[in-house]
XYZ file of C-alpha atoms in Angstrom:
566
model
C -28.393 -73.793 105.452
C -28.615 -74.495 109.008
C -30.301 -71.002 109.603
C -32.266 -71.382 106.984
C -33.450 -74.635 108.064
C -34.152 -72.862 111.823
C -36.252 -69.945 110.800
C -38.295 -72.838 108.090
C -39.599 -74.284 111.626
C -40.131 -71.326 113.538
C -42.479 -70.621 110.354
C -44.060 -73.818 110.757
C -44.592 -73.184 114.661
C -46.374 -70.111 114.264
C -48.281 -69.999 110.819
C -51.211 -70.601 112.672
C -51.058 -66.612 113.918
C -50.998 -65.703 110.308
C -54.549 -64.742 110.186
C -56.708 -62.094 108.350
C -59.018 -59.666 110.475
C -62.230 -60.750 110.906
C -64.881 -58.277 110.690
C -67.309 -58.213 114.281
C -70.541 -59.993 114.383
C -73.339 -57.254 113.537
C -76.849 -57.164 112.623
C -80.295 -54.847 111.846
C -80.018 -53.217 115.447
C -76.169 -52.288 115.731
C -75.758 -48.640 114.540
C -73.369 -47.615 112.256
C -71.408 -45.674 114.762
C -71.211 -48.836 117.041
C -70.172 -51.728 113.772
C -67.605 -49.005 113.218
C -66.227 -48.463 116.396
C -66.352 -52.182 117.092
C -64.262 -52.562 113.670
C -61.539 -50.227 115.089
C -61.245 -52.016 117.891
C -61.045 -55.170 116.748
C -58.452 -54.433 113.828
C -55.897 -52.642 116.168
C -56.372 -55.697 118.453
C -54.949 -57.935 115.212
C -52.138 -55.757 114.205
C -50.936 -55.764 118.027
C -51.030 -59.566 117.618
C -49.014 -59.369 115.345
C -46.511 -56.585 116.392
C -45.969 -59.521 119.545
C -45.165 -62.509 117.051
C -42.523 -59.956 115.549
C -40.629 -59.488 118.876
C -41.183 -62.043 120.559
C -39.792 -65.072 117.948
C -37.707 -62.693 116.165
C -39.689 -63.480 112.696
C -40.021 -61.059 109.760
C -43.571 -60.957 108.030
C -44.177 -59.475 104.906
C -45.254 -55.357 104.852
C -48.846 -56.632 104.817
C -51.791 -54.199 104.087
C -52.259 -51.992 107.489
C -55.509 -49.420 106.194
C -58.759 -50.287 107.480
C -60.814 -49.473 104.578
C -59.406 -51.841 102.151
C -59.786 -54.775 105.087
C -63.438 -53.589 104.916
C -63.516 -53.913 100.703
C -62.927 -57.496 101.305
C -65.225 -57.975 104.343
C -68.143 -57.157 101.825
C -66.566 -59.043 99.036
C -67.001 -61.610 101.082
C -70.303 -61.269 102.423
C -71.645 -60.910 98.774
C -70.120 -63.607 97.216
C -70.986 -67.204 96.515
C -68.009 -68.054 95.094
C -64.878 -66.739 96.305
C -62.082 -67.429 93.514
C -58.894 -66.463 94.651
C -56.731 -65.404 91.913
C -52.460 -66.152 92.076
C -49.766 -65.971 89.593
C -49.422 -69.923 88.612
C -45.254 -69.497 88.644
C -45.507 -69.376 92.594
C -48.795 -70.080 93.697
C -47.810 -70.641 97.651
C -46.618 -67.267 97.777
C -49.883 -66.112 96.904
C -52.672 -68.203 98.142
C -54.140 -67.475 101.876
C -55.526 -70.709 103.644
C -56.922 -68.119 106.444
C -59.201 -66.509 103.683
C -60.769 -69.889 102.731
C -61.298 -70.477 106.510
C -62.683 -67.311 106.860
C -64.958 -67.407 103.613
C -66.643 -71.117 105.340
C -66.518 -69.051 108.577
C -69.542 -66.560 107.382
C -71.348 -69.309 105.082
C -70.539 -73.154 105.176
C -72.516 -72.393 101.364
C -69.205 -70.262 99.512
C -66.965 -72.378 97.849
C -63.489 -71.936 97.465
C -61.800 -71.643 94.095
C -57.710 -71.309 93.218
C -57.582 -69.718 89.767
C -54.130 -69.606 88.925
C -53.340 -66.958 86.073
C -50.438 -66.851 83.598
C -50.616 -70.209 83.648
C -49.325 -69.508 79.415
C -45.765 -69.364 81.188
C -45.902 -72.701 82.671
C -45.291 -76.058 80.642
C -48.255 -79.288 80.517
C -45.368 -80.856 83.123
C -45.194 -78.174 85.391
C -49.052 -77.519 85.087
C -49.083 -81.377 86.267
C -47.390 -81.078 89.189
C -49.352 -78.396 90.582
C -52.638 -79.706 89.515
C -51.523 -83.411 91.277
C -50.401 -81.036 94.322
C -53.231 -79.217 95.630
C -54.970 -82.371 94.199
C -53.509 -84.060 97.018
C -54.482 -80.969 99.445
C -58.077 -80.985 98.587
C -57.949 -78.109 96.965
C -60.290 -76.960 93.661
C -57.545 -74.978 91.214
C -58.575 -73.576 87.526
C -55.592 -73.078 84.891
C -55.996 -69.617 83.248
C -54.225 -66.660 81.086
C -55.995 -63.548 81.286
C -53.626 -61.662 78.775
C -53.005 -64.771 77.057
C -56.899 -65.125 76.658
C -57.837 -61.464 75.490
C -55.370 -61.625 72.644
C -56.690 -64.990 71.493
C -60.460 -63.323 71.574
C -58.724 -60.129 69.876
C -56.842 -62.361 66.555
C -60.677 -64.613 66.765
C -62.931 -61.124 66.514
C -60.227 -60.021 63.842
C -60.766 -62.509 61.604
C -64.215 -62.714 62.196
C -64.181 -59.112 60.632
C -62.463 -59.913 58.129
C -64.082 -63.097 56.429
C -67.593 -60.721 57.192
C -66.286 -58.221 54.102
C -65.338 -60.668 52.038
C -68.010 -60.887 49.117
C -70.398 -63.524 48.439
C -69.910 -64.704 52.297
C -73.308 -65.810 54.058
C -73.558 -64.859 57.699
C -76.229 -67.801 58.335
C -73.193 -70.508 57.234
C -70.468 -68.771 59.341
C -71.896 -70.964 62.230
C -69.946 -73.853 61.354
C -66.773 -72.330 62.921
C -65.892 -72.180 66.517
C -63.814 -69.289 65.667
C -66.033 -66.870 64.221
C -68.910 -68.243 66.752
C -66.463 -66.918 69.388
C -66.019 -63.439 68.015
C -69.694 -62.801 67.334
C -69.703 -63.346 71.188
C -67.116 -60.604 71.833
C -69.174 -58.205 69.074
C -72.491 -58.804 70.673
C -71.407 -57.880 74.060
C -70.925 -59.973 77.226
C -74.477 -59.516 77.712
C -75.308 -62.327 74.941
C -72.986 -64.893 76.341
C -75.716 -67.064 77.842
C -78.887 -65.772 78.843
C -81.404 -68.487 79.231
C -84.588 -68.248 76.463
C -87.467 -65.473 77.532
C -84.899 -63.152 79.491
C -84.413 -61.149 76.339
C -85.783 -58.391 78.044
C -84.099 -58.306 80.821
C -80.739 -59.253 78.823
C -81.384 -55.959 76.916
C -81.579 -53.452 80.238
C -78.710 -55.248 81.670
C -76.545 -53.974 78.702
C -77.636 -50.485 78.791
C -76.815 -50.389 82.928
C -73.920 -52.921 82.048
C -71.142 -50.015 83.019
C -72.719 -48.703 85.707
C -71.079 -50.750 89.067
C -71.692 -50.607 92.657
C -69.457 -48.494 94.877
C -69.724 -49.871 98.526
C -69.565 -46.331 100.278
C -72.014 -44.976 98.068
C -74.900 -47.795 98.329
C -73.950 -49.431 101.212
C -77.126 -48.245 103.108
C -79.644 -48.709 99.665
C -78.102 -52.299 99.853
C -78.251 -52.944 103.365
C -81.265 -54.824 103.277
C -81.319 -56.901 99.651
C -77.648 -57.777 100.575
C -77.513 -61.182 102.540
C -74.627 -61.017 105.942
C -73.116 -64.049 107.481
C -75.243 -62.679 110.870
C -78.763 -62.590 109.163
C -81.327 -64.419 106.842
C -79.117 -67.283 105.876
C -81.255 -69.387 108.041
C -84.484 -67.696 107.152
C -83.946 -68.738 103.175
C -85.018 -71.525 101.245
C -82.229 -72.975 99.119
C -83.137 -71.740 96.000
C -81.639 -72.853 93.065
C -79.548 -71.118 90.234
C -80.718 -69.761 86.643
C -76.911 -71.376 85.896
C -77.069 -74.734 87.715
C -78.743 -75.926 84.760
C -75.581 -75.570 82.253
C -73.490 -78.899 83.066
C -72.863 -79.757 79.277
C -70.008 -78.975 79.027
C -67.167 -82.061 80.050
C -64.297 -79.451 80.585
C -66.621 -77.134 83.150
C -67.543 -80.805 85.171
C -63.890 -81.459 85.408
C -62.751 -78.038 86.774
C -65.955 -77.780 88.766
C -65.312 -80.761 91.078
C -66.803 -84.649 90.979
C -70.287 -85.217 92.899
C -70.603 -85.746 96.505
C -68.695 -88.805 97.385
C -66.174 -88.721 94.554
C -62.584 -87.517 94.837
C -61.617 -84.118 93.390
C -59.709 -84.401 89.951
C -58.189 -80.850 89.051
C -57.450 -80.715 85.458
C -54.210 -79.105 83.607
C -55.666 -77.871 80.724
C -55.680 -73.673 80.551
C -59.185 -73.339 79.939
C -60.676 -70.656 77.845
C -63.473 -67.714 78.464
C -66.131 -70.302 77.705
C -64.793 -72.382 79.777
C -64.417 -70.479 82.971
C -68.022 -68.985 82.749
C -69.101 -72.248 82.733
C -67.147 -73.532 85.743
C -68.386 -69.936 87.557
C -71.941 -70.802 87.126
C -72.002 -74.748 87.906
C -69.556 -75.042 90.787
C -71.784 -73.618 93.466
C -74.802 -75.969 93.981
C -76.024 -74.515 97.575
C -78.173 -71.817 98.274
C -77.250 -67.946 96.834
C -76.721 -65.122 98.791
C -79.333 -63.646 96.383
C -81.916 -65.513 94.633
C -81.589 -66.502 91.224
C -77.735 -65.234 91.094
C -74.541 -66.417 91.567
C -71.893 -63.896 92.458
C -68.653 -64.698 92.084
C -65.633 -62.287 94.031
C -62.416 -62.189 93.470
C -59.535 -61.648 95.883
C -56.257 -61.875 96.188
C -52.755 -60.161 96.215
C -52.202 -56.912 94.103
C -50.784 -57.413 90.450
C -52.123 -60.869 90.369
C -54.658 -60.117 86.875
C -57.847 -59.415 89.198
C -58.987 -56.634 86.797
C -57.535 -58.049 83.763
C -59.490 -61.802 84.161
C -62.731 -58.933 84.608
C -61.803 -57.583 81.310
C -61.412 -60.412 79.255
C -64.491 -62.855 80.433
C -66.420 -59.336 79.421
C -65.196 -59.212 76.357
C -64.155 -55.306 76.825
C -62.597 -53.140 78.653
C -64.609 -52.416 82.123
C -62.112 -52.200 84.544
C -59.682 -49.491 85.248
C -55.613 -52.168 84.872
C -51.834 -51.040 85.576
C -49.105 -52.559 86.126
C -48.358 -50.743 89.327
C -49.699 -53.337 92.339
C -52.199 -51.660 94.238
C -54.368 -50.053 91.451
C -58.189 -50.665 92.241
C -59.243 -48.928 95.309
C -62.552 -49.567 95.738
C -64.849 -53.005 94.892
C -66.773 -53.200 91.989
C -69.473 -55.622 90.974
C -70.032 -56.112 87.299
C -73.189 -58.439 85.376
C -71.866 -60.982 82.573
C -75.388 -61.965 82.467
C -78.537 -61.723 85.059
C -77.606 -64.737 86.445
C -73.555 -64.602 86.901
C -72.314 -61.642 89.011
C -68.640 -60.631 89.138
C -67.053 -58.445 92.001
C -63.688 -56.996 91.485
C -61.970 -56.606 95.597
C -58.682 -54.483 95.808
C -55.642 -56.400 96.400
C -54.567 -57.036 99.899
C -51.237 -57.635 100.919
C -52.016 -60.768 103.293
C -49.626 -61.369 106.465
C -46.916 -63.842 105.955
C -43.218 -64.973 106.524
C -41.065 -64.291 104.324
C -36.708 -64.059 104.684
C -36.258 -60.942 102.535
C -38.113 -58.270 100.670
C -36.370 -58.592 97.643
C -38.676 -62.036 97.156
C -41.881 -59.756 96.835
C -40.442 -57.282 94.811
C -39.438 -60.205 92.059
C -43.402 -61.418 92.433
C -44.086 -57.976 92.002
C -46.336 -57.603 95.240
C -44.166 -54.452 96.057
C -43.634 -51.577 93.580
C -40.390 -51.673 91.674
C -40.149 -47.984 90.760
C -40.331 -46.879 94.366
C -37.489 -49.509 95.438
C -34.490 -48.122 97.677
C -31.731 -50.775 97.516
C -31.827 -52.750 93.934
C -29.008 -54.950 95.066
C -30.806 -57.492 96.803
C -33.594 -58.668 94.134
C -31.470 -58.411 91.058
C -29.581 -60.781 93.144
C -32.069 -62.797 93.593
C -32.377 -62.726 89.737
C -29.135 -63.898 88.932
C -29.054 -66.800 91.198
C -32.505 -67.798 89.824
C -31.606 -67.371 85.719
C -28.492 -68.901 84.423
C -26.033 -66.754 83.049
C -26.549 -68.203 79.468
C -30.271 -67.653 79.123
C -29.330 -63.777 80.701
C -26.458 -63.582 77.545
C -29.028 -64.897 74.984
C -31.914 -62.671 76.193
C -30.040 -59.295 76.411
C -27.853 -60.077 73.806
C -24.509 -59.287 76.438
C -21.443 -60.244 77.674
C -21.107 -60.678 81.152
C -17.509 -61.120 82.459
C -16.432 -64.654 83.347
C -15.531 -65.941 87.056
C -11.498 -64.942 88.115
C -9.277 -67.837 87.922
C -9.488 -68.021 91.804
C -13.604 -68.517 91.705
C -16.191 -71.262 91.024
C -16.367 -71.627 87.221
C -19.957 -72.167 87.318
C -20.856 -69.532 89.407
C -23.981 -67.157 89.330
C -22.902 -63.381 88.323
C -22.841 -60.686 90.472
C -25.464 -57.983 90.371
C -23.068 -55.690 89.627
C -21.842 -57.694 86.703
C -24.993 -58.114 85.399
C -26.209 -54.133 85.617
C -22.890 -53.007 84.460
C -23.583 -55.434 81.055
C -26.852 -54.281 80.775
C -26.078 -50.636 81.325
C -23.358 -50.670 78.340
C -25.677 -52.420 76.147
C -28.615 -50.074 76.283
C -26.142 -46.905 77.138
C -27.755 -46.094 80.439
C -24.673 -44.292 81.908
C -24.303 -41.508 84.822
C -22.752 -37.956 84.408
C -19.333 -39.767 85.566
C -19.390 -42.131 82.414
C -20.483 -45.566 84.725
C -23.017 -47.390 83.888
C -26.302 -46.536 85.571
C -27.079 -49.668 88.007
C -30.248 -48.620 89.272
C -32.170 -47.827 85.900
C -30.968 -50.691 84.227
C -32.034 -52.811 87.746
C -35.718 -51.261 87.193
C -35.874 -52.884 83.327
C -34.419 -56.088 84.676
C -36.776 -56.511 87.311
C -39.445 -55.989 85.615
C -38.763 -58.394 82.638
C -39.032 -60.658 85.799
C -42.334 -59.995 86.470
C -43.987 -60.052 83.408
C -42.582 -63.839 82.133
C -39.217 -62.714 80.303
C -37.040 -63.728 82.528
C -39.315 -66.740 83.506
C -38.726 -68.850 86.743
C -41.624 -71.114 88.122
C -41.723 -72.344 91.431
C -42.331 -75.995 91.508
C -44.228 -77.388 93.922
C -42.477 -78.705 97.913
C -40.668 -81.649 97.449
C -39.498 -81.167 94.072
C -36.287 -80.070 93.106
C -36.394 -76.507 91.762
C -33.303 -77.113 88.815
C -35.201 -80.044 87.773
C -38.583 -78.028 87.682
C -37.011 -75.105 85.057
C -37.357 -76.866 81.811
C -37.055 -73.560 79.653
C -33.489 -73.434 81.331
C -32.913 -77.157 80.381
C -33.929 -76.773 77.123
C -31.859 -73.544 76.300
C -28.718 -74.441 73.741
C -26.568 -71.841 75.096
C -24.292 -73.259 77.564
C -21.244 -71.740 78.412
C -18.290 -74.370 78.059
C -14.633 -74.443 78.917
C -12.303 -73.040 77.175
C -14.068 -71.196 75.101
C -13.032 -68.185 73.646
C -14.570 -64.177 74.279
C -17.587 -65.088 72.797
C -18.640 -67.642 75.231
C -21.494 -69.501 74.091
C -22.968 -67.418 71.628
C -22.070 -67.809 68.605
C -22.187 -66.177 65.089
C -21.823 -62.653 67.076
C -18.659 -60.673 67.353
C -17.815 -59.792 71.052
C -18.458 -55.919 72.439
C -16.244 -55.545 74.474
C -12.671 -57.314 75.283
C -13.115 -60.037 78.147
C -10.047 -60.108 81.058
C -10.588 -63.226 82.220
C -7.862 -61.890 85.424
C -7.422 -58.181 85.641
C -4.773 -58.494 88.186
C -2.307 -60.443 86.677
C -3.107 -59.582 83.159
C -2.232 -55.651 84.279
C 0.791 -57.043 86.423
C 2.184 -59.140 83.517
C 1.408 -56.585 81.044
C 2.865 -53.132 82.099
C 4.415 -51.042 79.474
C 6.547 -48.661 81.311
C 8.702 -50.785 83.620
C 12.622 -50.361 82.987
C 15.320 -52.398 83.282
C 17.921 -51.300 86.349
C 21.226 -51.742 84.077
C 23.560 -49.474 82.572
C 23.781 -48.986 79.411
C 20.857 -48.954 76.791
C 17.471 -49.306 78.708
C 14.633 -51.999 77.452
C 11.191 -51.551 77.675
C 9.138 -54.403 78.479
C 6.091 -54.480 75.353
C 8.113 -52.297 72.711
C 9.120 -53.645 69.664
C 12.519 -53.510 68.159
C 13.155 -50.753 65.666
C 10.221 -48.609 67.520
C 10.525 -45.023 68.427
C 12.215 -45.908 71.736
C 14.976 -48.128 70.275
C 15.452 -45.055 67.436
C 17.515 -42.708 70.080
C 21.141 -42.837 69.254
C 23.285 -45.262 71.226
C 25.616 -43.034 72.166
C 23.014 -40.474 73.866
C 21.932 -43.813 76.072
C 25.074 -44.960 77.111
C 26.530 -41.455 78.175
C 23.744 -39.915 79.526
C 21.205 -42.634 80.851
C 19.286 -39.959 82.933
C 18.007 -38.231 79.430
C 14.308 -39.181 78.312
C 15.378 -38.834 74.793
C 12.513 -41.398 73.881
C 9.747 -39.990 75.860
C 8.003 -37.967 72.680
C 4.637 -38.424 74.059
C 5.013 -36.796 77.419
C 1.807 -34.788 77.244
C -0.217 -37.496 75.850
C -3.578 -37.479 78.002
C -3.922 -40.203 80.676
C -6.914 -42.048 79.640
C -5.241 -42.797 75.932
C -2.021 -44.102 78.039
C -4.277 -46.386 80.085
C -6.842 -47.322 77.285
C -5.177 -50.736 76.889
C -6.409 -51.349 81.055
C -10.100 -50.465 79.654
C -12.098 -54.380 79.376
């Protein structure tokens, strides 16, 4: 605890090096050969920074993003953007969030505003939603409650039955209005193009859809661009503010909320996980200065890999536009998509932002580094087991794991080991040597982590983090003392025989130890009248040296020891 406690304030001390790399001041004279040679310089300037921090204090950062093209992917996400939303996973939203980028975003345009969307919010309670909304409440901070995946199946059951009550006879489309439901689905059938266009842009609404899956690749049209594009170094101070197709859409009491009080009031950041409505809403009425381009808002999202960047693109579409995975890391190049003519989206790779951080099994659990290519599993199932009890890891799996030895904690966390090996019998994942295969079954754990199975939310500093797990509260199976094989789960038969103490249990237990006396020998764990105790008396006594009752001398080893087997 003490060292813990040490290396907490050496993070403290230095947090303020943890800073992105800003791209160099450049405008309509600098050549491209000069911005790019002045880009070089200054990014190998910021990684030697930070090389220094790391030998100097001794700290470990995190294996943050070191390729110079996808530092300039967010450079021009920037640059375009109005909004910059910065997308986390809502069970650890610290780990994830970069105050440097909302520095840096008010750096290039006092105008951007700064917006936390934190996604699978579906795996956090209203209480733990609370908390967090109360916290960066308290920090200033504007945060959105979302579920991308959550979201898209909700749309996907809406458009379903939609369908369905649309073939059933005598139905009238014109009275089908009366339901949010099916109002919602004719939304996802129409396109993303008809979510709100404003009256007379029909025309325009109907070329947008046709060039709707065509996006822009910054290598490609970078130069086309170069002038209608807006830079933090030019012709922000030449425009007019110019107001927004969307500023006019404040009906809606859930998109005020989210979208943060007038000038002069205190922010309020709501709990509620809002829908696709919702969010398109707070998009297009929480930027009230002038746009980068006139008559647009563009809205770019950033943030760490396998955080739902793509996926939020794909559901507040409607459809599929966006190439997902679940491997981090999967977008490689920007992308900038139209919901409408007036409400831009642009889709930034994920960045691996400099941090501290004690261990890399912690980013392989938030899945920020790829479990497949993983060396040592060890550490983060580890991790795992101290963060899920043992009886929600029983009642999930449907396993056994061995209890504590008589001469350990009762209540402590299993092993890795004794969790793998469990698994690995259960789903008969076993090596050429008959042992369970640790490593395969450390890949399926791991990621039943990351996707919510497992589910462990970080609650936010200064609360206690057994107090925050209500799921594990909640959960009926708790293991009790005394209890027999089964533990606590009951109405199943055990799979395999438990030894609570393999020592002493083999010790106490050993078939073949003799008596040293003369006469008839005794075997410790035979029965009377059994094949040992059939030999004639007279063979023992006179000849105590014959193994008269040894008839299963070439019995294999593995059926002699099968009663050592747990």
């Amino acid at each position: 605890m003490e060292e813990t406690r040490k290396i907490q304030e050496l993070h403290e001390q230095n947090k303020h090096f943890l800073c992105i790399p800003r791209r160099p001041r450049w405008d309509k004279r600098t050549s491209p050969e000069m911005l790019n040679q002045a880009e070089r310089d200054s990014f190998l300037e910021w990684r030697r920074r930070l090389a220094r921090l790391e030998e100097e204090q001794k700290l470990i950062l995190t294996p943050f993003e070191r390729n110079l093209d996808f530092w300039r992917q967010l450079w021009r996400v920037l640059e375009r953007s109005d909004i910059v939303v910065q997308i986390v996973d809502a069970r650890n939203p610290l780990l994830f969030r970069c105050r440097d980028l909302e520095c840096y975003a008010k750096e290039i345009s006092p105008e951007k505003e700064n917006l936390l969307l934190l996604n699978k919010a579906d795996l956090l309670s209203e209480e733990q939603r609370c908390a967090w909304a109360r916290f960066f409440q308290d920090e200033g901070v504007r945060v959105v409650f979302w579920s991308a995946l959550e979201e898209a199946r909700r749309l996907a059951e809406d458009s379903s039955q939609g369908s369905e009550a649309a073939q059933e006879p005598g139905l009238d489309e014109d009275h089908s209005s009366e339901e949010e439901m099916q109002t919602s689905s004719r939304h996802v059938e129409r396109g993303p193009g008809a979510l709100s266009w404003p009256p007379g842009n029909k025309e325009r609404g109907s070329s947008e859809e046709e060039d709707s899956d065509v996006y822009e690749d910054c290598a490609e049209e970078e130069e086309e661009e170069e002038d209608a594009w807006l830079t933090c170094s030019e012709d922000e101070e030449s425009r007019a503010p110019v107001g927004s197709v969307g500023q006019s859409r404040t009906d809606s009491p859930q998109s005020q909320r989210a979208a943060g009080p007038p000038q002069g009031q205190p922010l309020r950041n709501s709990s509620r996980l809002v829908q696709r409505e919702e969010l398109l809403e707070i998009l297009r009425t929480v930027h009230s200065g002038r746009k980068v381009r006139e008559g647009e808002v563009t809205v770019g999202l950033v943030g760490y890999p396998n955080v739902g960047k793509s996926s939020t693109i794909n559901t507040i579409l409607g459809k599929k536009k966006v190439s997902v995975s679940a491997t981090p890391g999967h977008t490689k190049h920007f992308q900038t998509l139209y919901v409408d003519p007036a409400l831009c989206l642009c889709d930034c790779p994920g960045l691996v932002m400099p941090s501290f951080v004690s261990t890399k099994a912690e980013m392989i659990c938030s899945g920020i580094l790829p479990i497949d290519q993983m060396r040592d599993h060890v550490p983060p199932v580890s991790l795992v087991c101290q963060r899920i009890p043992r009886p929600v890891l029983e009642a999930t799996y449907g396993i056994n794991i061995i209890r504590p030895r008589e001469d350990e904690p009762p209540d402590r966390p299993p092993t890795s080991e004794e969790l793998l090996t469990a698994y690995g019998y259960m789903r008969g994942f076993m090596t050429d040597h008959g042992q369970p295969d640790q490593p395969r079954s450390a890949r399926y754990v791991l990621k039943d982590y990351v996707s919510g199975k497992l589910l462990y939310c970080h609650p936010p500093p200064g609360t206690d983090p057994q107090d925050f797990q209500l799921r594990h509260e909640r959960c009926p199976l708790q293991s009790k003392a005394g209890q027999g094989e089964a533990g606590g789960l009951p109405g199943r038969s055990p799979r395999a025989k438990q030894i609570e103490n393999v020592v002493d249990s083999a010790f106490f237990h050993q078939e073949n130890v003799r008596a040293l006396t003369r006469g008839s020998q005794c075997l410790m764990g035979n029965r009377a009248g059994g094949p040992s105790s059939a030999t004639g008396a007279e063979d023992a006594r006179g000849k105590p040296w014959k193994k008269h009752g040894n008839r299963n001398k070439k019995e294999k080893i593995r059926r002699i020891t099968k009663h050592l087997e747990a």
